[in-house]
Structures are given as structure tokens and as C-alpha cells.
Tab-separated table of C-alpha atoms in Angstrom:
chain	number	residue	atom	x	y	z
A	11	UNK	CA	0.000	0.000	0.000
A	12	UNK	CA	1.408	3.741	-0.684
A	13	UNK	CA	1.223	6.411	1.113
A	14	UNK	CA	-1.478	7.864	-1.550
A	15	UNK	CA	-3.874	4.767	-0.773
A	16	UNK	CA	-4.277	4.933	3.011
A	17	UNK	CA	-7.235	4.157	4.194
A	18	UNK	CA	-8.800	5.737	7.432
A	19	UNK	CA	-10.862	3.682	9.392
A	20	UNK	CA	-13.880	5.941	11.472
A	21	UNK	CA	-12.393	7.219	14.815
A	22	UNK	CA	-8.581	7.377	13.338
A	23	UNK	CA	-6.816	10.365	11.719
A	24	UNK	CA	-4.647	10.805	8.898
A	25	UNK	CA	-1.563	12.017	10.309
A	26	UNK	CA	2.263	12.614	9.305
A	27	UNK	CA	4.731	10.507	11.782
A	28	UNK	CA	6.569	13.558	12.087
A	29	UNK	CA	3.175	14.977	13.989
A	30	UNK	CA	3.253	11.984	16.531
A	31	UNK	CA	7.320	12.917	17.936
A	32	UNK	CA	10.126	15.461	18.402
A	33	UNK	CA	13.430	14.755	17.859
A	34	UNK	CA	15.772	15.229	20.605
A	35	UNK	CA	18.686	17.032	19.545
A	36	UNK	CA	20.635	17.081	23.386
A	37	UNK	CA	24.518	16.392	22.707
A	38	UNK	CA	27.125	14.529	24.965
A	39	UNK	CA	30.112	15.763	24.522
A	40	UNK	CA	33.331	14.128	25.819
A	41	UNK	CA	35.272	15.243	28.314
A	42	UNK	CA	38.363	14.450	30.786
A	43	UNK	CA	36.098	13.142	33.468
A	44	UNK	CA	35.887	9.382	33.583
A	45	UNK	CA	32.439	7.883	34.507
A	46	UNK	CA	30.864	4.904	34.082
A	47	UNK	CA	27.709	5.738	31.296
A	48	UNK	CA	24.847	3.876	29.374
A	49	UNK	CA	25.962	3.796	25.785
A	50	UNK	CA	24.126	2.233	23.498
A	51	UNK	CA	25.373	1.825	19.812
A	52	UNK	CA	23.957	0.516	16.706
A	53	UNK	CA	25.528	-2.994	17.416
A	54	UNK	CA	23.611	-3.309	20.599
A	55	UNK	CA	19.977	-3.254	18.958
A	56	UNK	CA	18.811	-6.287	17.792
A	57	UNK	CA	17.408	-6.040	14.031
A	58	UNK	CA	13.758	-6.451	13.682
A	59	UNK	CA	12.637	-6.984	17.633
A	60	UNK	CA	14.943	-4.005	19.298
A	61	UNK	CA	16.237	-6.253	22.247
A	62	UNK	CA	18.844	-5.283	23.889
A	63	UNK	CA	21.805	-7.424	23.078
A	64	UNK	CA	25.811	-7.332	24.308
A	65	UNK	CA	25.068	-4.058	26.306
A	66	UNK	CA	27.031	-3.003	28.922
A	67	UNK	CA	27.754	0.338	30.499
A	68	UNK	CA	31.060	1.751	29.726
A	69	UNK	CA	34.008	4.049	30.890
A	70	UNK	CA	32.864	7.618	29.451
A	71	UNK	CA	37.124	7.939	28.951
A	72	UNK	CA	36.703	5.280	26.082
A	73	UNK	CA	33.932	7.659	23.791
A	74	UNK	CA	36.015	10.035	21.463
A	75	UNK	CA	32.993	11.964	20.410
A	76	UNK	CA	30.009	13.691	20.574
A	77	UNK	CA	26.511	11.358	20.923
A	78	UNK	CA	23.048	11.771	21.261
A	79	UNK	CA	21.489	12.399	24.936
A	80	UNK	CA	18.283	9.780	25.331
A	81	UNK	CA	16.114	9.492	28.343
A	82	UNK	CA	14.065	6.125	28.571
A	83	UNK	CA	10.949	8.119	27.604
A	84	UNK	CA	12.014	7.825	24.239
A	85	UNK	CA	12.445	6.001	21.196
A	86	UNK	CA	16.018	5.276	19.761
A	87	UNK	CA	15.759	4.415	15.369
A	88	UNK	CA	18.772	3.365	13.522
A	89	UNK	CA	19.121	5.548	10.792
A	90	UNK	CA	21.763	4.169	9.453
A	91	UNK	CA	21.417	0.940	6.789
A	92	UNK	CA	17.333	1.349	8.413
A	93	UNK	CA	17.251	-2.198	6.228
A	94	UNK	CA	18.435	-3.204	9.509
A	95	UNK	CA	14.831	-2.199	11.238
A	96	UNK	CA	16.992	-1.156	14.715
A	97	UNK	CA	14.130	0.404	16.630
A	98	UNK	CA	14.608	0.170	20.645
A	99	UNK	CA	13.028	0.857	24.075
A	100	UNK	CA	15.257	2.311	26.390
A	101	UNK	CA	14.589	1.615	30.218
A	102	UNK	CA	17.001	3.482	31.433
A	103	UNK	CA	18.575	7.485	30.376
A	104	UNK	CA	22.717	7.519	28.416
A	105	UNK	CA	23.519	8.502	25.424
A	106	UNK	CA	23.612	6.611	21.721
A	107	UNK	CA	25.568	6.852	18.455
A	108	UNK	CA	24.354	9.592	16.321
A	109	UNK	CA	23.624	7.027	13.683
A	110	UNK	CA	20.713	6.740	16.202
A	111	UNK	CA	17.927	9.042	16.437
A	112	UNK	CA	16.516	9.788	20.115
A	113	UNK	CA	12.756	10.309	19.127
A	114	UNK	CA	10.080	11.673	22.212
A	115	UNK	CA	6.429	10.627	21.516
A	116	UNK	CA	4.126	13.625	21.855
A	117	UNK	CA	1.133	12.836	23.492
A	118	UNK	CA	-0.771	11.535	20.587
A	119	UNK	CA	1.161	8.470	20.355
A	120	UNK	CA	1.406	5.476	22.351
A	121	UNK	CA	5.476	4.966	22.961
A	122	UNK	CA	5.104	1.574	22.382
A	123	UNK	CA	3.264	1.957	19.324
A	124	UNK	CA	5.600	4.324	17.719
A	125	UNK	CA	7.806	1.388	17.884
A	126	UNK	CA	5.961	-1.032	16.830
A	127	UNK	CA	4.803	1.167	14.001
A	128	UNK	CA	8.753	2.443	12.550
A	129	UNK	CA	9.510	-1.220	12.697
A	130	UNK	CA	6.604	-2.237	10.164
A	131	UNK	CA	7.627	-2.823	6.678
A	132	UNK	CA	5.567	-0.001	5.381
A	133	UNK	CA	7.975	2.429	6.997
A	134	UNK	CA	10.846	0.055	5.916
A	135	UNK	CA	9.958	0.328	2.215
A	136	UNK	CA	9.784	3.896	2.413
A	137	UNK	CA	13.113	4.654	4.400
A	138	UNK	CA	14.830	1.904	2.702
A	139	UNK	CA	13.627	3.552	-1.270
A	140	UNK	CA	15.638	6.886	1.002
A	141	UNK	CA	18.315	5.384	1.687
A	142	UNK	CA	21.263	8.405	0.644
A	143	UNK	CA	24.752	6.902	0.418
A	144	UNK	CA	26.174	3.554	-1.155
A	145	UNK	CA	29.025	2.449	1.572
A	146	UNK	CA	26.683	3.916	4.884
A	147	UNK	CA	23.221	4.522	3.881
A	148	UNK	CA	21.048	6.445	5.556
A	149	UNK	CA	17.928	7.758	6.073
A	150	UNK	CA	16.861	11.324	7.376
A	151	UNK	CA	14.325	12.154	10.034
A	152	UNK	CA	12.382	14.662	7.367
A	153	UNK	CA	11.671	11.209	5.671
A	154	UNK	CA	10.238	9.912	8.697
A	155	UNK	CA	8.184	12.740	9.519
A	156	UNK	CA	6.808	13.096	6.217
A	157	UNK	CA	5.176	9.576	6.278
A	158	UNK	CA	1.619	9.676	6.446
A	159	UNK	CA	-0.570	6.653	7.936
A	160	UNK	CA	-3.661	6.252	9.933
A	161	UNK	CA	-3.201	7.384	13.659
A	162	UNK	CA	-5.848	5.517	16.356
A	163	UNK	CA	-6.863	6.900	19.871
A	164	UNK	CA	-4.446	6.490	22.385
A	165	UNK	CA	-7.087	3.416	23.975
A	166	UNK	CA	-7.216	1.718	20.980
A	167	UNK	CA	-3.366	2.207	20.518
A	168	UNK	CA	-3.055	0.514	23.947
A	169	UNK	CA	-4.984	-2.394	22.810
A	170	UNK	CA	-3.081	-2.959	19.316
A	171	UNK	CA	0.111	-2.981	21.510
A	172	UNK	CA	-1.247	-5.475	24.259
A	173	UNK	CA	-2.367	-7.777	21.345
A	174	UNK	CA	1.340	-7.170	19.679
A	175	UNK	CA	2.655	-8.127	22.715
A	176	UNK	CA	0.828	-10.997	23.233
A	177	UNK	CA	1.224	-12.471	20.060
A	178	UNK	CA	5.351	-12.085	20.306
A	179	UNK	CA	5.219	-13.523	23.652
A	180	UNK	CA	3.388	-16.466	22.344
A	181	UNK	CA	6.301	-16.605	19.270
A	182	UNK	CA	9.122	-16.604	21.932
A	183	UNK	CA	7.460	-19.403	23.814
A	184	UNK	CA	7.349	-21.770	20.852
């Protein structure tokens, strides 16, 4: 389905993504001080279910340069090779690669939705079609904003996500 055939059931709006979040544009810069911080990096998201994976926090002496501030309120999307579908739930605040965007859900969206939703393959066919750059594509957050889809109520949002959830759990089990 295109963007130009959406349909909108009764009680949903047609919305742009970029309506739904803000982009958090806080920077971490790197200094002399050595603490222990939560990074998270594009090789800690796991493709396609945004799990966690080989994370641990680190020695802020080791980062050489600036990253993106995230609080666990947010949404963190790979933009680089988005192929990948890297879309995460942070529980806790640090900071990420900037090949990560920190996205905050306004209060239209569900957080957990807006996950569920950039890691559909209609958003992956239209970030991947994008994609700018042949050795490290990438996709830019204008793209994102500009897709359009059918937005529900924040109840009925809740409900998709519960039923999401429950139907991955079930997957895991087996």
C-alpha cells in the first residue's frame, strides 16, 4: 500500500509521523572526566525486535565523540542501513551513536506503538527507497516525519500494543 492509498478507518486520523514525535537534539560531549555511562550503539539493537543485546555500560574515557542524549521516555531508530529495522526501548537514560535518532512521543502516540509502528515494513519500504549513500546509507528524520498513515486513539493504541505483545510472547514461547 502507498502512502497515496491509506485508508482511514472511522475514529482514526490521517496524520504525518513527524506529527506523533520530536526529535531530541541534546549532545554529549566528551570530556576528561571518567564515569561509568549507558551507551548504546547501533551494534547493541537487535534487528527487527529491538532487544537489547551485548550491552554493557562503559568508561565515558573510552567515547572520542560527541553522541546523542536519550532518556528512557524515548524512542532510539537506527538511521543508518534502516534495512536493519533497529528500533529500541530504552529503560534506562545515556547517550547513543548519532547514527541513532533519540525520538520523544508527543502525546498523541502510544510509545510503544511508535515502535511497533517504525519497525513495520511499510515504513521500511519507504526509508529503505531513502536510503542516501552507497558504503553507509542512511535515512533522514524529514523522511520519517513526512510519512503519512492512519493514527488511532491512544485506547485503541493501547490495545493494538497489548495484542502485539501478546502475540510475540506467544512466538518466543514456541
Amino acid at each position: 500500500m502507498s502512502q497515496e492509498e491509506l485508508v482511514v478507518p472511522k475514529g482514526w486520523e490521517l496524520k504525518k509521523l513527524g506529527e506523533t514525535f520530536t526529535e531530541s537534539n541534546q549532545k554529549w560531549l566528551p570530556d576528561s572526566e571518567s564515569k561509568i555511562v549507558n551507551y548504546i550503539g547501533l551494534e547493541n539493537i537487535e534487528s527487527n525486535t529491538g532487544i537489547l543485546v551485548n550491552f554493557t555500560p562503559i568508561d565515558s574515557s573510552k567515547i572520542k565523540s560527541s553522541k546523542t542524549i536519550f532518556t528512557k521516555n524515548e524512542v532510539l531508530y537506527g538511521k543508518l542501513r534502516p534495512y536493519l529495522n533497529k528500533v529500541h526501548l530504552p529503560e534506562f537514560d545515556g547517550i547513543c551513536s548519532t547514527d541513532i535518532l533519540s525520538l520523544t512521543p508527543k502525546s498523541n502516540i502510544d510509545r510503544q506503538f511508535l515502535a511497533y509502528f517504525l519497525r513495520c515494513t511499510y515504513v521500511l519500504s519507504i526509508t529503505n527507497k531513502s536510503m542516501q549513500g552507497t558504503k553507509m546509507p542512511r535515512t533522514k528524520i524529514q523522511v520519517l516525519q513526512e510519512i503519512q498513515f492512519s493514527l488511532p486513539k491512544i485506547s485503541t493504541q493501547k490495545q493494538i500494543v497489548a495484542k502485539l505483545d501478546h502475540v510475540l510472547g506467544e512466538l518466543e514461547v514456541k
